[in-house]
Structures are given as C-alpha cells and as structure tokens.
Short mmCIF file of C-alpha atoms in Angstrom, two decimals:
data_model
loop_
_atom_site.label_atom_id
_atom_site.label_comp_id
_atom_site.label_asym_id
_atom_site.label_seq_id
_atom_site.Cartn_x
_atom_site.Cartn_y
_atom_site.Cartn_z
CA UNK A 1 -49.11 141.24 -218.05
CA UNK A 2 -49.75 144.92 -218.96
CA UNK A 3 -52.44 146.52 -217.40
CA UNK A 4 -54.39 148.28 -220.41
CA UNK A 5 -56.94 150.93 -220.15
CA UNK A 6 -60.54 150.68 -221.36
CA UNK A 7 -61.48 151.06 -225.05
CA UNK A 8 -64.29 153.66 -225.43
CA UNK A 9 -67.11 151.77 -225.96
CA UNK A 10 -66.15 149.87 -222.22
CA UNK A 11 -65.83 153.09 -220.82
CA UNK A 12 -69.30 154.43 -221.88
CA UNK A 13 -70.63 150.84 -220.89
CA UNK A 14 -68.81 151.67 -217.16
CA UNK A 15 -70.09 155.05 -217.08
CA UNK A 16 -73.28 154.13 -217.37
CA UNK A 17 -73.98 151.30 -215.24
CA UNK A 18 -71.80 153.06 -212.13
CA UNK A 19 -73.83 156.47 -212.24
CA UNK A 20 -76.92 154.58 -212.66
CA UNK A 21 -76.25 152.45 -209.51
CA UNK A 22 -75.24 155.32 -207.81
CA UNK A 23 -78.07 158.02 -208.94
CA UNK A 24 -81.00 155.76 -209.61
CA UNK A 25 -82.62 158.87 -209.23
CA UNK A 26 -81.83 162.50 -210.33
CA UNK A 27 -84.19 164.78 -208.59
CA UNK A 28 -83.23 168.69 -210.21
CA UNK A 29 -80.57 170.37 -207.91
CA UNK A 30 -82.67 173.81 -208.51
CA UNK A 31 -85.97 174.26 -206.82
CA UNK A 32 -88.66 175.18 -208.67
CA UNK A 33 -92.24 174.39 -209.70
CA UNK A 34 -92.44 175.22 -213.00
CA UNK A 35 -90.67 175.88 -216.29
CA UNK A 36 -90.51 179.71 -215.29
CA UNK A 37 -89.15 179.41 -212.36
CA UNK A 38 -86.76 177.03 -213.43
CA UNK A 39 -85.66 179.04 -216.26
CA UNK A 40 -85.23 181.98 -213.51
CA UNK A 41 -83.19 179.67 -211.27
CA UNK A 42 -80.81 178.45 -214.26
CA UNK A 43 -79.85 181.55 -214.78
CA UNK A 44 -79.02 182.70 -211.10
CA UNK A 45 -77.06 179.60 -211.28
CA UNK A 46 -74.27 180.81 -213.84
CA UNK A 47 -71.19 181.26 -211.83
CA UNK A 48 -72.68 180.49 -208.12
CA UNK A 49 -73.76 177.58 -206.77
CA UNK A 50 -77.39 175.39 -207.10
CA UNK A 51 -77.30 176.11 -202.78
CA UNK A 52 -76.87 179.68 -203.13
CA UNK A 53 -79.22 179.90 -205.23
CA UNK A 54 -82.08 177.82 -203.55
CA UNK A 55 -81.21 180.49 -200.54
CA UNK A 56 -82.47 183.01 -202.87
CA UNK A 57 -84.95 181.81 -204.78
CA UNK A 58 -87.69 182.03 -201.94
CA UNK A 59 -87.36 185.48 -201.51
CA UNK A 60 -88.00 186.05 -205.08
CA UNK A 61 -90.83 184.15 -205.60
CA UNK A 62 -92.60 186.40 -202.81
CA UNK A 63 -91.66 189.07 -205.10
CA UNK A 64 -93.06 187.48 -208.08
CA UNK A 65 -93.07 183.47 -209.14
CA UNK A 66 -94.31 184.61 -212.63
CA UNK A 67 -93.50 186.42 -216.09
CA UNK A 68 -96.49 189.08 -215.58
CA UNK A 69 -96.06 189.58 -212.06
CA UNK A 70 -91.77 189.60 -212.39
CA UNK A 71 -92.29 192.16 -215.29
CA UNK A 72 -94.01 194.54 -212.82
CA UNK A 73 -91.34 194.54 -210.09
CA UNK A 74 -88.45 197.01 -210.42
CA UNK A 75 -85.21 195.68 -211.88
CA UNK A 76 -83.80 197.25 -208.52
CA UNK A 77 -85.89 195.46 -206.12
CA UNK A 78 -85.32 192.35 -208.20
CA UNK A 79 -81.21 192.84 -207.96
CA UNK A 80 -81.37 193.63 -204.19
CA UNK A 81 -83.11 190.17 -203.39
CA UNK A 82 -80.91 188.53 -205.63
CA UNK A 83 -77.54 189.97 -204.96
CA UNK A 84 -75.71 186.73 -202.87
CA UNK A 85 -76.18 184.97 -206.33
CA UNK A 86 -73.32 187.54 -207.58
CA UNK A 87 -73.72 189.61 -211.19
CA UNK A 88 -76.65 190.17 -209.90
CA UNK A 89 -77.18 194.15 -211.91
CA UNK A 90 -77.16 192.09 -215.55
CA UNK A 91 -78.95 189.03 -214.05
CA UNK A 92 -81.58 191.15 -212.45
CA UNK A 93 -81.95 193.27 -216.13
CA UNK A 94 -82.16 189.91 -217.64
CA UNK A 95 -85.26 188.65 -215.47
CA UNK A 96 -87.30 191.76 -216.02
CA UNK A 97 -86.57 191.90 -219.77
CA UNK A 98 -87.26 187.89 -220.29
CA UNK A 99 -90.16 188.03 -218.49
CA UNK A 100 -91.87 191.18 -219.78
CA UNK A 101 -90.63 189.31 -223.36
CA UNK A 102 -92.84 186.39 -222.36
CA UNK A 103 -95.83 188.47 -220.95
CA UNK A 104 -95.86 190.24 -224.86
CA UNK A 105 -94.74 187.66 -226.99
CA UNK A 106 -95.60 184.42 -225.56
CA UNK A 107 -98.71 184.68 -223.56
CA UNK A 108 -96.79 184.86 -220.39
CA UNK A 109 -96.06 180.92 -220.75
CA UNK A 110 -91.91 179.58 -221.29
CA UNK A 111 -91.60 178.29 -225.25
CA UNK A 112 -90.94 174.95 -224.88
CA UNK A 113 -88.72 175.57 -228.23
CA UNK A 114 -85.03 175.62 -228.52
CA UNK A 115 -84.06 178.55 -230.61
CA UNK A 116 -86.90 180.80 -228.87
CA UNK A 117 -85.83 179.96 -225.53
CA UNK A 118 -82.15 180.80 -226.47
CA UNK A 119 -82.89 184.62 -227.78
CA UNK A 120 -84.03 185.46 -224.47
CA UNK A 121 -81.82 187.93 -222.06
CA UNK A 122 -79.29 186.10 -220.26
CA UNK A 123 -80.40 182.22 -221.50
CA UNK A 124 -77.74 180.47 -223.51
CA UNK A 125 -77.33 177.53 -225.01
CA UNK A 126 -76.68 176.00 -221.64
CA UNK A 127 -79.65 177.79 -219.64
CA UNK A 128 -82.10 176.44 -223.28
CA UNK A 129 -80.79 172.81 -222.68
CA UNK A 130 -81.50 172.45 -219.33
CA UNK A 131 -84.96 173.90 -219.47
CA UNK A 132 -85.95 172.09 -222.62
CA UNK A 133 -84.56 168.78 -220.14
CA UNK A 134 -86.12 169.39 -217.38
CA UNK A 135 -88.69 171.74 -217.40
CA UNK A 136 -90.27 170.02 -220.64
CA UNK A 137 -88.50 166.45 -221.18
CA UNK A 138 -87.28 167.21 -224.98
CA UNK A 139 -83.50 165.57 -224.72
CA UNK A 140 -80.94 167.42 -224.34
CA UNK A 141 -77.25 167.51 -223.09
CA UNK A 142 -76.46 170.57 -220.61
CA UNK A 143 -72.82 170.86 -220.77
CA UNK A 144 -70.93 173.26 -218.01
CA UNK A 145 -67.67 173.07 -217.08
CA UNK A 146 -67.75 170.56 -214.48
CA UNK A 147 -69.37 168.37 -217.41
CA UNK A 148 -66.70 169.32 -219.90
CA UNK A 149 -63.94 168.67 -217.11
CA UNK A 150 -65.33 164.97 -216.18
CA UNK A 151 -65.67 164.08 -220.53
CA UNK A 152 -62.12 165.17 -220.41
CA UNK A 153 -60.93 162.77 -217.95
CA UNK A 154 -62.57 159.88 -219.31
CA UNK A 155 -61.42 160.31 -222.58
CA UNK A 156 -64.77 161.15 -224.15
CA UNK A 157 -63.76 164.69 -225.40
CA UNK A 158 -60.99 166.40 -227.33
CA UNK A 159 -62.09 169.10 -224.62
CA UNK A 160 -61.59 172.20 -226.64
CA UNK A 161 -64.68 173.86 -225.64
CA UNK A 162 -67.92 173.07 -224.03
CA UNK A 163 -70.20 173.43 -227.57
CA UNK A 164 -67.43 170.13 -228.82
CA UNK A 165 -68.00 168.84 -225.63
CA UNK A 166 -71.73 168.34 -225.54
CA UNK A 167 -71.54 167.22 -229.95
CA UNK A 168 -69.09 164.27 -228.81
CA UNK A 169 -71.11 163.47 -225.61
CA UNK A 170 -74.16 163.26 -227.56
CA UNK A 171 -72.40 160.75 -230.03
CA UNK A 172 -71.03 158.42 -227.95
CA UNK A 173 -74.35 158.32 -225.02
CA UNK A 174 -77.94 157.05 -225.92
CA UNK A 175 -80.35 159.77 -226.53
CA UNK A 176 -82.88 158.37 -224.09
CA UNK A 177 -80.12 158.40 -221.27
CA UNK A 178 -79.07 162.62 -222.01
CA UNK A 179 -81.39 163.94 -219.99
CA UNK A 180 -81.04 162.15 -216.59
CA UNK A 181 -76.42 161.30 -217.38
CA UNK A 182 -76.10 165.12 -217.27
CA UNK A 183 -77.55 165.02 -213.80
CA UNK A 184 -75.83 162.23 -212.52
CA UNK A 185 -72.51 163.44 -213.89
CA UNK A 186 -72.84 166.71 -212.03
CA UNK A 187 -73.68 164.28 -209.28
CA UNK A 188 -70.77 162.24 -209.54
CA UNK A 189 -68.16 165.01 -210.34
CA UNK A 190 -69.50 166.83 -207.14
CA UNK A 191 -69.11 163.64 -205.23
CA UNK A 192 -66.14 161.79 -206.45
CA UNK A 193 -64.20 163.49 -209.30
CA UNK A 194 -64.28 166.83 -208.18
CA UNK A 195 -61.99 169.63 -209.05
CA UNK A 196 -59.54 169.40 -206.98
CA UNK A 197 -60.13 165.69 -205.49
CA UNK A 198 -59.43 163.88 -208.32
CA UNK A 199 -56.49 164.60 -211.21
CA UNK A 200 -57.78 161.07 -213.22
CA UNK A 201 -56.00 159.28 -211.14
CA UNK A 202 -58.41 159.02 -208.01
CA UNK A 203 -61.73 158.38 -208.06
CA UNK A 204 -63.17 155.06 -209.16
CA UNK A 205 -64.63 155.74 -213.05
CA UNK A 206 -61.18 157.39 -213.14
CA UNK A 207 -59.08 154.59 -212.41
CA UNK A 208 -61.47 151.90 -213.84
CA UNK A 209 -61.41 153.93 -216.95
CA UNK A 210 -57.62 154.31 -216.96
CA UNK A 211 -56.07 151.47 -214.86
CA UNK A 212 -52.72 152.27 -216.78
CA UNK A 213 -52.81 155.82 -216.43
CA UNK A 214 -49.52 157.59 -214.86
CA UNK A 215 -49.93 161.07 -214.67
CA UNK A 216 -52.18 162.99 -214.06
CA UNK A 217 -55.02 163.87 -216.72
CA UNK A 218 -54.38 167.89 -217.94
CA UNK A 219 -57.65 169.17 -218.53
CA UNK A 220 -58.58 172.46 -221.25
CA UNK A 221 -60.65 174.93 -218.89
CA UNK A 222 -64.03 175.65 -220.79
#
C-alpha cells in the first residue's frame, strides 16, 4: 500500500499537538522587562542572533533602559556598546531617533498600536508583531525567515515572501494559538528542522508531514 502524505488540515492538527508537547512553555528568547526594552532588543536582533544580543543588552541598559534617558545618550556611545550586534551605525541612529520619538510624541511610553509602532526608525512589520505579541498580548504572527523556511517545508506556504507567509499562516492556525506557535516554531526549527539539518526529509514534523516525500523540499529564501 502507498504511503501517502498528510492532507493539510492533519498536518496543522500534527503541528500543533508536537510543538505543544514539546514547548509547553515559550518563555521570550530576548531579555527584557518591558515593552521598551523589548522593542530595543527586537531590533538588535535583525540579522544577529537572540544570544548575541542578550550579551549586549546589559551594557545598554546601564546606559539607558528607557526612551527619555536613551534619547539623552549620544548615538555614538549607543553604537560603540552595541557594535557585536553588527549594523550597529543605522541601528544605533534608530534607537536614539525612536526613543526621542516616544519621549515627544508618546509620553515616553511604547504605543501598544500596530501602525504607530511600525512608523518608528528601524521597526518593521516584523519588529511591530512581535512587540504587539509579546510585549502587549494583541495576536499576532512574527514571521522571519526561519518561520517562512519551516511553512515552506510543511506545505503551509506558497513561500514567495515572508508578508504571504504570515497571511497563509494566519489562515490555516487558530488565532488564540499565534502568539505562543511563532515561538515554538523558532523553537523547533532551531532544534530539529534547522537550516542545514533538515532538507524535509529529516526531522520528525518533516517526515510525519511527508512520509512519501523523495527529494528534498527546495525552499524560496525570504
């Protein structure tokens, strides 16, 4: 008898019940202690690592852990602590502009709104999603590229960009699940289906997913 691969809706069923038995709990890779510092952290994270940047972060927050504080610190002194976190000259002129943006327009607080959070220096639509997620609990789907890899192998995706990515992910997951999946997919794709680990033919969502598959799964890069 043929082995046949899982329709959709089994695969979202699998999905689910094997990251939730595996990451019962999905504690935020990124230290912080509030949404400032959170939203600071996010975006050190873009291209370097949550560990790299949890190396830094400490050294920052001496500097300043707040938007009226950060806003007073030179954009020099703010690049030199942060430089291991790499791009550090535009990150560093996005931290002092965001925050002295908060300090006048906000009342020195993070909006805990979408579209505000979004037309600040450096946050995208990425950076917005996981604050509004984390910081304040609003659901959302954070979609990088590890994300947009792991949708690809499991058939979840057409994959042509991350923005399509997070639309179909959001379709085929419950909403009251978006907030702590993202988390335990990073988990899982840093784990098990990593980059280079796992072609869709390795790991165990993988091969549950796609019992029949052959070759291995060609992903679109983000």
């Amino acid at each position: 008898m043929a082995v046949k691969n899982l329709l959709k809706k089994e695969r979202v069923d699998f999905i689910l019940d094997k990251l939730e038995s595996l990451y019962p709990e999905t504690p935020v890779p990124l230290d912080h202690t509030d949404p400032y510092t959170l939203l600071v952290a996010v975006l050190l994270s873009a291209q370097c690592t949550d560990e790299r940047v949890n190396q830094v972060t400490p050294a920052l927050w001496e500097l300043a852990d707040n938007p009226r504080d950060m806003a007073r610190v030179p954009v020099e002194e703010i690049q030199r602590v942060i430089r291991p976190c790499g791009l550090s000259p535009q990150k560093a002129r996005a931290i002092s502009r965001l925050s002295q943006i908060l300090v006048n327009e906000y009342h020195g607080r993070v909006p805990e709104n979408m579209a505000a959070l979004e037309t600040l220096p450096g946050v995208g639509h990425k950076t917005a999603s996981v604050v509004m997620a984390q910081a304040f609990g609003h659901p959302a789907f954070p979609v990088d590229t590890h994300i947009h890899r792991l949708a690809q192998r499991w058939g979840l995706t057409s994959g042509k960009n991350v923005a399509q990515t997070e639309k179909d992910l959001k379709r085929v997951f419950p909403r009251d699940r978006w907030n702590k999946l993202h988390l335990q997919i990073i988990f899982y794709g840093r784990e098990y289906c990593t980059a280079r680990g796992c072609d869709g033919t390795v790991c165990e969502i993988c091969t549950t997913c796609y019992p029949a598959r052959k070759n291995p799964k060609k992903t679109r890069k983000a």
